[in-house]
Coordinates of C-alpha atoms in Angstrom, one line a residue:
Chain A
M1 CA 164.9 115.5 196.0
Y2 CA 160.7 114.0 195.5
S3 CA 158.8 116.4 197.4
I4 CA 159.6 118.7 194.0
L5 CA 156.7 117.7 192.9
L6 CA 154.7 118.8 195.5
N7 CA 155.8 122.0 195.0
V8 CA 155.2 121.6 190.7
A9 CA 151.5 120.8 191.3
F10 CA 151.6 123.8 193.7
A11 CA 152.3 126.6 190.4
A12 CA 150.8 123.2 187.7
Y13 CA 147.5 124.3 189.8
F14 CA 147.9 128.1 190.8
L15 CA 148.2 128.1 187.1
A16 CA 145.0 126.3 185.9
M17 CA 143.0 128.4 188.2
V18 CA 144.8 131.0 186.4
F19 CA 144.0 130.2 182.8
Y20 CA 140.3 128.5 183.6
F21 CA 139.7 132.4 185.5
L22 CA 140.6 134.8 182.3
E23 CA 138.3 132.0 180.5
V24 CA 135.7 132.3 182.2
F25 CA 136.6 135.9 180.4
F26 CA 138.0 135.8 177.0
N27 CA 136.9 132.2 176.3
H28 CA 140.4 131.7 174.3
K29 CA 140.5 127.7 173.8
A30 CA 144.4 128.4 174.6
L31 CA 143.3 129.4 177.7
L32 CA 140.7 126.3 178.4
F33 CA 143.6 124.2 176.5
L34 CA 146.5 125.2 179.0
A35 CA 144.1 125.2 181.8
R36 CA 143.6 121.6 181.0
A37 CA 146.8 120.8 181.0
F38 CA 147.9 122.1 184.2
V39 CA 145.3 120.0 186.0
F40 CA 146.6 116.9 184.3
C41 CA 149.5 118.3 185.1
A42 CA 149.7 118.5 188.8
V43 CA 147.3 115.5 188.8
A44 CA 150.9 113.0 187.3
C45 CA 152.9 115.1 190.3
L46 CA 151.1 114.3 192.6
T47 CA 150.5 110.9 191.2
A48 CA 154.6 110.1 190.8
Y49 CA 155.1 111.9 194.0
T50 CA 153.2 109.8 195.7
A51 CA 153.9 106.1 193.8
M52 CA 157.4 107.6 195.5
R53 CA 156.1 108.1 198.8
W54 CA 154.7 104.3 198.8
H55 CA 158.0 102.6 197.0
I56 CA 160.4 104.4 199.3
A57 CA 157.8 103.9 203.0
G58 CA 157.1 101.1 201.4
R59 CA 153.6 101.1 202.3
P60 CA 150.5 103.0 201.0
P61 CA 151.4 106.5 202.1
L62 CA 148.0 107.4 203.2
S63 CA 148.2 107.2 206.8
D64 CA 148.3 110.9 208.7
M65 CA 147.4 114.4 207.4
F66 CA 150.1 114.8 205.3
E67 CA 149.2 112.2 202.8
S68 CA 145.7 112.3 203.5
L69 CA 145.9 115.8 202.7
V70 CA 147.7 115.1 198.8
I71 CA 145.1 112.2 198.1
F72 CA 142.5 115.0 198.9
S73 CA 144.7 116.9 196.6
W74 CA 144.3 114.5 194.3
A75 CA 141.8 113.1 193.9
I76 CA 139.9 117.2 193.5
G77 CA 142.3 117.2 189.7
L78 CA 141.0 113.6 189.1
V79 CA 137.4 114.8 189.7
L80 CA 137.9 118.5 187.7
L81 CA 139.4 116.7 185.1
F82 CA 135.8 115.0 184.6
I83 CA 134.1 117.1 185.1
D84 CA 135.9 120.1 182.9
L85 CA 135.8 117.6 180.0
R86 CA 132.3 116.4 180.1
Y87 CA 130.0 119.7 181.6
K88 CA 131.7 122.3 180.1
I89 CA 131.1 124.5 182.9
K90 CA 133.4 127.4 182.8
S91 CA 132.4 129.0 186.3
I92 CA 133.6 126.7 188.7
S93 CA 136.6 125.0 187.9
S94 CA 138.4 128.0 188.4
L95 CA 136.7 127.5 191.9
V96 CA 138.1 123.6 191.8
A97 CA 141.7 124.4 190.8
L98 CA 142.1 126.4 193.8
M99 CA 140.6 123.9 196.4
G100 CA 142.8 121.9 195.1
L101 CA 145.9 123.8 195.5
L102 CA 144.4 125.1 198.9
A103 CA 144.9 120.7 200.3
L104 CA 148.1 121.4 198.8
G105 CA 149.1 124.3 200.5
Y106 CA 147.6 123.6 203.9
A107 CA 149.8 119.5 202.5
S108 CA 152.7 122.2 202.7
F109 CA 152.3 123.2 206.8
L110 CA 152.3 119.6 208.2
D111 CA 155.7 117.5 209.1
K112 CA 156.8 115.3 205.7
E113 CA 159.1 112.6 207.6
I114 CA 157.1 109.0 206.5
A115 CA 156.6 107.1 209.8
P116 CA 156.0 103.9 210.6
L117 CA 152.5 102.4 210.7
V118 CA 151.1 101.6 214.1
P119 CA 149.7 98.8 214.4
A120 CA 145.9 100.0 213.9
L121 CA 146.8 101.0 210.5
K122 CA 148.5 97.8 209.9
S123 CA 145.7 96.4 207.1
N124 CA 144.9 96.4 203.6
W125 CA 142.0 97.8 203.7
L126 CA 143.7 100.8 204.9
T127 CA 143.7 101.8 200.4
I128 CA 141.0 101.0 200.0
H129 CA 138.8 103.0 202.5
V130 CA 141.0 105.8 202.0
L131 CA 140.9 106.4 198.3
T132 CA 136.7 105.8 198.8
C133 CA 136.6 108.6 201.2
F134 CA 138.6 111.0 199.3
I135 CA 137.2 110.4 196.0
G136 CA 134.0 111.1 197.5
Y137 CA 135.2 114.1 200.1
S138 CA 137.1 115.8 196.3
A139 CA 133.0 115.2 194.8
L140 CA 131.6 116.5 197.0
T141 CA 133.9 119.5 197.1
V142 CA 133.1 120.0 193.6
G143 CA 129.6 120.3 194.9
F144 CA 129.9 122.9 197.1
V145 CA 131.9 125.2 194.4
S146 CA 128.9 125.0 192.5
G147 CA 126.5 125.3 195.0
L148 CA 128.2 127.9 195.4
I149 CA 128.1 129.7 192.6
I150 CA 124.1 129.0 192.5
L151 CA 123.9 130.9 195.7
F152 CA 126.6 134.8 193.8
K153 CA 124.7 133.5 190.3
K154 CA 122.1 134.2 188.2
D155 CA 122.5 131.9 185.2
E156 CA 124.0 128.6 183.7
I157 CA 121.8 127.9 187.2
V158 CA 119.8 124.8 185.3
K159 CA 123.2 123.0 184.5
L160 CA 124.7 123.8 187.2
D161 CA 122.0 122.9 189.2
T162 CA 123.0 119.5 187.4
V163 CA 126.5 119.2 187.6
S164 CA 125.5 119.2 190.9
Y165 CA 123.9 116.9 191.4
K166 CA 126.3 114.3 190.1
I167 CA 128.6 114.8 191.4
I168 CA 126.1 115.2 194.2
A169 CA 124.9 112.5 194.6
F170 CA 128.8 110.1 192.5
G171 CA 130.4 111.6 196.5
F172 CA 126.9 110.3 197.7
L173 CA 127.8 106.6 197.0
F174 CA 131.2 107.0 197.0
L175 CA 131.5 108.5 201.1
T176 CA 128.5 105.6 201.8
M177 CA 131.6 102.6 200.2
G178 CA 133.9 105.2 202.8
I179 CA 131.5 104.5 205.9
I180 CA 130.8 100.8 205.0
T181 CA 134.6 100.1 204.6
G182 CA 135.0 101.8 207.8
A183 CA 132.9 100.1 209.4
V184 CA 134.2 96.5 207.9
W185 CA 137.8 97.6 208.9
A186 CA 136.8 98.8 212.9
N187 CA 135.2 95.8 212.7
S188 CA 138.2 94.4 211.4
A189 CA 140.4 95.4 214.1
W190 CA 138.6 96.5 216.7
G191 CA 135.7 94.5 217.6
T192 CA 132.4 96.4 216.7
Y193 CA 131.0 98.1 213.3
W194 CA 129.7 101.2 214.7
S195 CA 131.0 102.7 218.5
W196 CA 130.0 106.5 217.6
D197 CA 133.3 107.4 218.1
P198 CA 133.4 111.3 217.3
K199 CA 134.6 110.8 213.2
E200 CA 132.5 107.7 212.4
T201 CA 129.9 110.4 214.3
W202 CA 130.4 112.8 211.8
S203 CA 130.8 110.5 209.1
L204 CA 127.5 110.3 209.2
I205 CA 126.2 113.3 210.2
T206 CA 127.0 114.2 207.1
W207 CA 125.7 111.3 204.6
F208 CA 121.8 112.3 206.4
I209 CA 122.6 116.0 205.0
Y210 CA 123.7 113.7 202.2
A211 CA 120.9 112.3 201.7
I212 CA 118.5 115.0 202.4
Y213 CA 119.8 116.3 199.7
L214 CA 119.2 113.6 198.0
H215 CA 115.5 112.7 199.0
T216 CA 114.6 116.9 199.2
R217 CA 115.6 116.7 195.4
L218 CA 114.1 113.5 193.9
V219 CA 110.8 113.9 195.8
K220 CA 110.1 117.5 196.7
G221 CA 111.7 119.1 194.1
W222 CA 114.0 120.6 195.7
K223 CA 116.9 122.9 193.3
G224 CA 118.2 126.2 192.9
Q225 CA 119.3 127.9 196.3
K226 CA 117.4 126.3 197.6
A227 CA 119.8 122.1 197.2
A228 CA 122.4 124.7 196.7
W229 CA 122.1 125.8 200.4
L230 CA 122.4 121.9 201.4
A231 CA 125.4 120.9 199.1
V232 CA 127.3 124.0 201.0
I233 CA 125.4 122.5 204.8
G234 CA 127.1 119.0 203.7
F235 CA 130.1 120.1 202.4
L236 CA 130.6 122.3 206.1
A237 CA 130.2 119.2 207.9
M238 CA 132.2 116.2 205.2
L239 CA 135.2 119.1 206.3
F240 CA 134.4 119.0 209.7
T241 CA 134.4 114.8 210.4
Y242 CA 137.9 115.5 207.9
F243 CA 139.5 117.7 210.0
G244 CA 137.6 119.7 212.7
V245 CA 137.1 116.0 214.9
N246 CA 140.8 115.3 214.1
Y247 CA 141.5 119.1 216.1
L248 CA 139.1 119.2 218.4
L249 CA 137.5 116.0 219.2
S250 CA 139.3 112.8 220.5
G251 CA 138.6 110.0 219.4
L252 CA 139.7 106.5 218.1
H253 CA 140.1 107.7 214.0
S254 CA 144.0 110.5 215.7
Y255 CA 144.6 109.6 212.0
A256 CA 143.7 111.7 209.9
Chain B
M1 CA 87.9 101.7 207.3
P2 CA 91.6 100.3 204.7
M3 CA 95.1 100.3 206.7
R4 CA 96.0 102.5 204.5
Q5 CA 93.6 105.5 204.8
T6 CA 94.2 106.2 208.3
K7 CA 96.4 108.8 209.7
L8 CA 98.7 107.5 211.0
W9 CA 99.7 105.1 207.8
K10 CA 100.0 108.3 205.9
F11 CA 101.9 109.7 209.3
F12 CA 104.4 107.2 208.9
S13 CA 104.5 106.9 205.0
S14 CA 105.7 110.6 204.2
I15 CA 108.6 112.0 202.9
K16 CA 108.1 114.6 204.6
L17 CA 108.7 112.6 208.5
A18 CA 112.0 110.5 207.0
I19 CA 113.0 114.7 206.6
W20 CA 112.6 115.3 208.8
L21 CA 113.2 112.5 211.1
L22 CA 117.3 113.3 208.9
A23 CA 118.1 115.5 210.3
I24 CA 116.6 115.1 214.2
I25 CA 118.8 112.6 214.4
C26 CA 121.7 114.4 212.7
A27 CA 121.4 116.6 215.6
L28 CA 121.0 114.1 218.1
S29 CA 123.8 112.5 217.5
L30 CA 126.3 115.5 217.0
I31 CA 125.6 116.7 220.5
G32 CA 127.7 113.0 221.7
T33 CA 130.1 114.1 220.0
F34 CA 131.2 117.5 222.1
I35 CA 130.6 115.3 225.1
A36 CA 132.0 113.3 225.9
Q37 CA 130.3 109.1 226.7
N38 CA 130.4 106.5 228.9
E39 CA 133.6 108.4 231.0
E40 CA 133.6 107.5 234.6
P41 CA 132.0 109.8 236.5
A42 CA 135.3 111.2 237.9
F43 CA 135.6 112.9 234.6
Y44 CA 132.3 114.2 234.3
I45 CA 132.3 116.1 237.7
S46 CA 136.1 117.7 237.4
R47 CA 134.3 119.2 234.1
Y48 CA 130.6 119.8 234.8
G49 CA 130.4 119.4 238.7
Q50 CA 129.3 117.5 241.3
Y51 CA 126.0 118.8 239.8
G52 CA 126.2 119.3 235.7
Y53 CA 127.1 115.3 236.1
S54 CA 124.1 114.4 237.5
L55 CA 121.9 116.9 235.5
L56 CA 123.5 114.9 232.3
L57 CA 122.9 111.4 234.3
K58 CA 119.1 112.1 234.3
T59 CA 119.4 113.7 230.6
G60 CA 121.6 110.8 229.6
L61 CA 123.6 113.5 227.4
A62 CA 126.1 111.4 229.3
D63 CA 125.3 108.3 226.7
V64 CA 123.8 110.0 224.1
Y65 CA 123.6 106.7 222.2
N66 CA 121.5 104.3 224.4
S67 CA 118.7 107.3 226.0
W68 CA 115.8 106.5 225.1
W69 CA 115.1 110.4 223.2
F70 CA 118.1 109.1 220.9
I71 CA 116.3 105.9 220.6
L72 CA 113.4 107.3 219.0
P73 CA 113.4 108.8 217.0
L74 CA 115.7 105.8 215.2
V75 CA 113.0 102.8 216.1
M76 CA 110.2 106.0 214.6
I77 CA 112.6 106.0 210.7
S78 CA 112.3 102.5 210.9
L79 CA 109.1 102.5 211.0
N80 CA 109.1 105.2 208.2
L81 CA 110.8 103.7 206.3
M82 CA 109.1 100.1 206.1
A83 CA 106.2 102.0 205.7
C84 CA 107.2 104.0 202.3
I85 CA 108.5 100.9 201.5
L86 CA 104.9 98.8 200.8
N87 CA 103.6 102.1 200.4
R88 CA 105.9 104.3 197.9
L89 CA 107.7 101.3 196.0
S90 CA 109.0 98.4 193.8
F91 CA 110.4 96.6 193.3
K92 CA 110.3 96.4 189.0
G93 CA 111.4 98.9 186.3
R94 CA 112.8 102.2 187.2
Q95 CA 112.7 101.8 191.3
L96 CA 114.4 98.7 191.2
G97 CA 117.4 100.3 193.0
T98 CA 115.8 102.9 195.2
F99 CA 114.1 100.7 196.4
I100 CA 117.3 97.7 197.0
C101 CA 118.7 100.5 198.8
H102 CA 115.9 101.3 201.6
V103 CA 115.0 97.8 201.9
S104 CA 119.0 97.4 202.7
V105 CA 118.6 100.1 205.5
L106 CA 116.5 98.1 207.5
V107 CA 118.8 94.7 206.8
I108 CA 121.3 96.2 207.8
L109 CA 119.0 97.8 210.7
T110 CA 117.6 94.1 211.3
G111 CA 121.9 92.9 211.9
A112 CA 122.2 95.7 214.8
L113 CA 118.9 94.4 216.5
I114 CA 120.2 90.7 216.1
G115 CA 123.9 91.4 217.5
M116 CA 122.1 93.5 220.3
V117 CA 119.7 90.9 221.4
Y118 CA 121.5 87.6 220.4
G119 CA 125.1 88.6 220.8
Q120 CA 127.6 89.2 223.4
K121 CA 130.5 91.5 224.0
G122 CA 133.3 91.8 227.1
Y123 CA 136.6 92.5 228.6
M124 CA 139.5 89.2 229.5
K125 CA 142.6 89.4 230.7
I126 CA 145.2 86.7 230.7
N127 CA 148.9 86.5 232.1
K128 CA 152.0 85.0 230.6
A129 CA 151.7 80.7 230.7
E130 CA 148.0 80.8 232.8
E131 CA 144.6 80.3 230.8
A132 CA 141.1 82.5 231.1
G133 CA 138.0 80.0 230.9
S134 CA 135.7 82.8 230.4
F135 CA 135.1 86.7 229.8
E136 CA 133.8 89.7 231.8
V137 CA 130.6 91.2 230.7
G138 CA 130.3 94.5 232.4
K139 CA 130.6 93.1 236.7
K140 CA 129.7 89.3 234.6
H141 CA 131.6 86.6 233.8
V142 CA 131.0 84.6 231.2
D143 CA 132.0 81.3 230.1
L144 CA 133.6 80.8 226.9
G145 CA 133.4 76.5 226.4
F146 CA 136.7 76.5 226.7
S147 CA 140.2 78.3 227.4
V148 CA 142.7 80.9 226.3
R149 CA 146.2 80.7 228.1
L150 CA 148.8 83.0 226.7
D151 CA 151.7 81.7 225.5
D152 CA 154.0 85.0 225.5
F153 CA 152.8 89.0 224.7
I154 CA 155.4 90.5 222.2
Y155 CA 155.8 94.0 221.7
N156 CA 157.6 95.6 219.5
E157 CA 158.4 98.7 219.0
S158 CA 159.7 100.7 215.4
I159 CA 163.1 102.4 215.7
D160 CA 163.8 106.2 213.9
P161 CA 165.8 105.6 210.9
K162 CA 167.7 109.1 213.0
E163 CA 168.1 107.8 216.2
K164 CA 171.7 106.3 216.4
L165 CA 174.8 105.9 219.2
S166 CA 177.5 108.7 218.8
V167 CA 181.1 107.9 220.1
Y168 CA 183.6 110.5 219.9
D169 CA 187.4 110.3 220.6
G170 CA 187.4 114.7 221.2
K171 CA 185.1 114.5 217.8
L172 CA 182.8 111.8 216.5
I173 CA 183.9 108.8 215.0
A174 CA 181.2 106.6 214.8
E175 CA 177.7 106.3 214.2
I176 CA 175.6 102.9 215.4
P177 CA 171.7 102.3 214.5
T178 CA 170.7 101.7 218.0
A179 CA 168.1 97.8 217.6
V180 CA 169.4 95.4 219.4
G181 CA 172.3 92.6 218.0
A182 CA 173.2 95.8 215.7
E183 CA 176.9 95.1 215.1
Q184 CA 179.4 98.2 213.9
E185 CA 183.0 98.8 213.8
I186 CA 184.8 102.5 213.7
A187 CA 186.5 102.7 211.4
G188 CA 190.1 103.0 211.5
T189 CA 190.5 101.5 215.9
G190 CA 189.8 98.5 215.8
Y191 CA 187.1 98.1 218.6
K192 CA 183.7 96.9 217.7
V193 CA 180.6 98.2 219.3
K194 CA 177.2 96.1 219.4
I195 CA 173.6 96.5 220.5
L196 CA 173.1 94.5 224.3
R197 CA 169.5 95.3 225.2
Y198 CA 167.1 98.2 224.6
L199 CA 165.3 98.8 227.7
P200 CA 162.3 101.7 227.5
D201 CA 162.3 102.8 231.0
F202 CA 165.9 101.1 232.9
V203 CA 166.0 100.7 236.2
M204 CA 168.7 98.5 238.3
D205 CA 168.2 96.4 241.9
M206 CA 170.1 97.6 243.6
S207 CA 171.1 94.0 245.5
T208 CA 171.2 92.8 242.5
K209 CA 172.9 94.3 240.0
E210 CA 170.2 93.0 237.2
A211 CA 168.7 95.6 235.5
S212 CA 165.2 96.0 233.6
S213 CA 162.0 97.9 232.6
R214 CA 159.8 100.0 235.1
S215 CA 157.0 100.2 232.3
T216 CA 156.8 100.5 227.8
N217 CA 156.8 104.3 229.4
A218 CA 159.6 106.1 227.5
N219 CA 160.9 107.6 230.7
N220 CA 164.7 106.5 231.1
P221 CA 165.5 105.4 227.4
A222 CA 168.5 102.9 227.4
I223 CA 170.4 100.4 225.7
Q224 CA 173.4 97.8 226.9
V225 CA 176.6 98.8 224.7
E226 CA 179.4 96.3 224.3
L227 CA 182.9 97.6 223.2
K228 CA 185.4 94.7 222.2
G229 CA 188.7 95.8 221.0
K230 CA 191.5 93.4 218.9
D231 CA 193.3 92.7 221.9
G232 CA 191.0 90.9 224.1
F233 CA 189.7 93.9 226.0
Q234 CA 185.6 94.2 226.3
D235 CA 183.7 96.1 227.9
K236 CA 180.1 96.7 228.9
F237 CA 177.7 99.0 229.8
W238 CA 174.7 101.3 230.0
V239 CA 174.0 104.3 227.6
F240 CA 171.4 107.0 228.6
A241 CA 169.7 109.1 226.4
R242 CA 168.3 111.1 229.0
Y243 CA 171.8 111.6 231.0
P244 CA 174.4 111.5 228.4
D245 CA 177.6 111.4 231.6
M246 CA 176.3 108.4 233.3
H247 CA 177.7 105.9 231.6
Q248 CA 181.0 104.0 233.0
S249 CA 182.9 102.4 230.3
I250 CA 186.9 101.4 231.4
K251 CA 187.7 102.4 227.9
S252 CA 187.0 106.6 229.3
N253 CA 188.3 108.5 226.3
Y254 CA 185.8 106.8 224.6
K255 CA 182.4 108.7 225.1
F256 CA 179.3 107.5 223.7
V257 CA 175.9 109.5 223.4
Y258 CA 172.7 108.2 222.7
N259 CA 170.5 110.2 220.7
W260 CA 166.8 108.3 221.5
V261 CA 164.3 109.7 219.8
G262 CA 160.9 108.6 219.6
R263 CA 160.1 104.7 219.8
R264 CA 155.9 103.8 218.0
P265 CA 154.7 100.7 218.2
K266 CA 154.4 98.4 215.9
D267 CA 152.6 95.3 217.1
F268 CA 150.9 94.2 219.9
I269 CA 151.1 90.6 219.4
S270 CA 149.1 87.9 222.2
K271 CA 150.3 84.5 221.0
V272 CA 147.8 81.4 222.4
T273 CA 146.8 78.2 222.7
I274 CA 143.2 77.6 222.7
I275 CA 142.4 74.0 225.4
K276 CA 139.1 72.9 225.3
G277 CA 138.7 69.5 227.2
G278 CA 142.1 68.9 227.7
R279 CA 143.4 68.7 224.6
E280 CA 144.8 71.3 222.5
M281 CA 142.4 73.0 220.0
I282 CA 145.4 75.4 218.6
S283 CA 148.2 77.6 219.2
R284 CA 147.6 81.4 217.1
D285 CA 149.2 85.2 217.3
I286 CA 146.2 87.9 217.3
R287 CA 146.8 90.9 216.6
V288 CA 145.3 94.6 215.8
N289 CA 143.7 93.6 212.8
S290 CA 144.3 89.6 212.8
P291 CA 141.6 88.5 215.7
V292 CA 141.5 85.0 216.7
K293 CA 138.0 83.5 215.8
F294 CA 136.9 79.8 217.9
Q295 CA 133.4 78.6 217.7
G296 CA 131.9 82.1 217.4
Y297 CA 133.3 84.1 219.8
I298 CA 136.6 86.8 218.2
F299 CA 139.5 87.4 220.3
F300 CA 141.0 90.9 219.8
Q301 CA 143.9 92.5 220.6
H302 CA 141.8 95.2 223.6
N303 CA 145.0 96.0 225.8
Y304 CA 147.6 94.7 228.0
D305 CA 150.3 95.2 230.5
Q306 CA 151.6 98.3 229.8
E307 CA 154.7 98.2 232.6
R308 CA 156.5 94.3 232.4
L309 CA 153.7 92.7 230.0
N310 CA 153.4 90.1 231.4
W311 CA 149.3 90.1 230.9
T312 CA 147.0 91.1 227.8
G313 CA 143.3 92.0 227.3
L314 CA 141.2 90.3 225.1
K315 CA 138.6 91.7 223.7
V316 CA 136.0 89.2 222.6
V317 CA 133.2 89.0 220.5
K318 CA 130.5 86.8 219.4
D319 CA 128.2 88.7 216.9
P320 CA 125.4 86.5 214.6
G321 CA 124.0 89.5 213.3
V322 CA 127.2 90.8 211.3
G323 CA 126.8 89.3 208.2
V324 CA 123.1 90.3 208.5
V325 CA 124.7 93.3 208.4
Y326 CA 127.3 93.4 206.2
L327 CA 124.8 92.1 203.9
G328 CA 123.1 95.9 204.0
F329 CA 125.7 96.8 203.0
I330 CA 126.8 95.1 199.8
L331 CA 123.1 95.6 198.6
F332 CA 122.9 99.0 199.8
I333 CA 126.1 99.5 197.7
L334 CA 124.4 97.7 194.1
G335 CA 121.0 99.4 194.7
L336 CA 123.3 103.0 195.0
S337 CA 124.5 101.8 191.8
I338 CA 121.2 100.8 190.2
R339 CA 120.2 103.9 190.8
F340 CA 122.3 106.5 189.8
Y341 CA 124.0 104.6 187.3
I342 CA 123.4 101.1 186.1
S343 CA 119.3 102.5 185.6
P344 CA 119.9 105.9 183.8
L345 CA 121.9 103.9 181.2
L346 CA 119.0 101.0 179.9
R347 CA 116.7 104.1 180.5
R348 CA 118.8 105.5 177.6
E349 CA 118.4 102.4 175.2

């Protein structure tokens, strides 16, 4: 069955994580090459998996917690490749690969059954809304990882800080698009673009935290540790928007 | 003293205020996600007790997003934003993106305000084959100026491919899909099985022997099966998912087992006709994600008669602010893209 692709992606993420980690200590080109090849392999497998599931289900596979986790992991891989190739910061890649691994690992515990779409999800907004959200989430995850490392590291902070800011700005743009597409979709399905549903409210809280990050940084000059703390807090709010709202609170957005 | 040097102006044009207000709004909106909002009194009383309920009412915690202590920081941040736009930002050069972003937030808030002042949101319930010309906003009735007739309400469910009608003759001899109309021969026997009806909540009127569904909830799922043989043999009977031994086929060596799997809603469709001045204007299907618009009012599928599919509940919305809000949305994305991507590119060259 095509779900073997998920296992291959999982293994590839694991190996990528290991090789990135080794590369920090041994600084060998072959290690870096292997790590990148494995991330590429993971992304390719997840792309193929999503394409096949899309074909089998006859609808975009973006409708429940399992499917969204696969997309999350896929987006993390893409952002990781971009960051790694563009900024070449060793210390974050291994942890970012771990994030992709965790998302897939969590997905493996969930029901993989393809279920038909409920009427509320039958909309052209589904694809664009979910994709913008998860590209945003994965960028903010990278922002979190670099923030975390800034909090524990003494060197390379300036470079890490710059990357963290750039990726958070990118994530903020996509989070904004995710919230806006969600609002437009809600308006065409339920007749209100904003109803203070827990999912909406928490996405706004997350958005506000990153807005604070950007304002304190760009106007007040907060960098390094202070900015890193906000990146961590913002990520926790993002996690709550993604998981917490579904498991702990009840509302309209009960799919994922 | 010029306006821009007053203490008030300085207070409202400070970034520090903006950051504090963002943090305060975060904290306040968080409260509203942990206390269920705008529920019935009974809900709060059972959960927090009579005293707790009166406390929630007094403090506005049961309706956080409309209470004064939530609106106040929103108003303050709007003033803050206006002062900052006037004081700190310009439409030119490096600040273009930032400027558009901040103005677009005001545009969105303006659109929301227009909706609050001039918009209407309500609900109407229409019985099948009847028409209604008004909708309810709270306890008030608002006249539409035309009427909406419900021609039909359709509720479809998707059937899990694992759902089967199994036929045993000592051992399993056939598995038949359970969609109404499905037909299959039992291999090598000359018998043919056809699914005639599906009722999620089977009930039989004892005087007329008429079967019907008490509701759309799957309390007692049953399918009506037709069994035909080569020699003109014909039989019709019900098979129950919950009561596998209850079916009464005259062909007694066959045992039918209905493996029911939870069905999921597939479509809710209100077929409506809009009538104005005695004339039928349009006939449309209202579905979730595809509302119907007529003369500024938009009709959304909201709820339906779960027992007999005899009525539909529509949400009625008139919101002249939506266009403004959407303009703000587009401007915001544009502004952010300019700020983070287009401006830096231009500066580098």
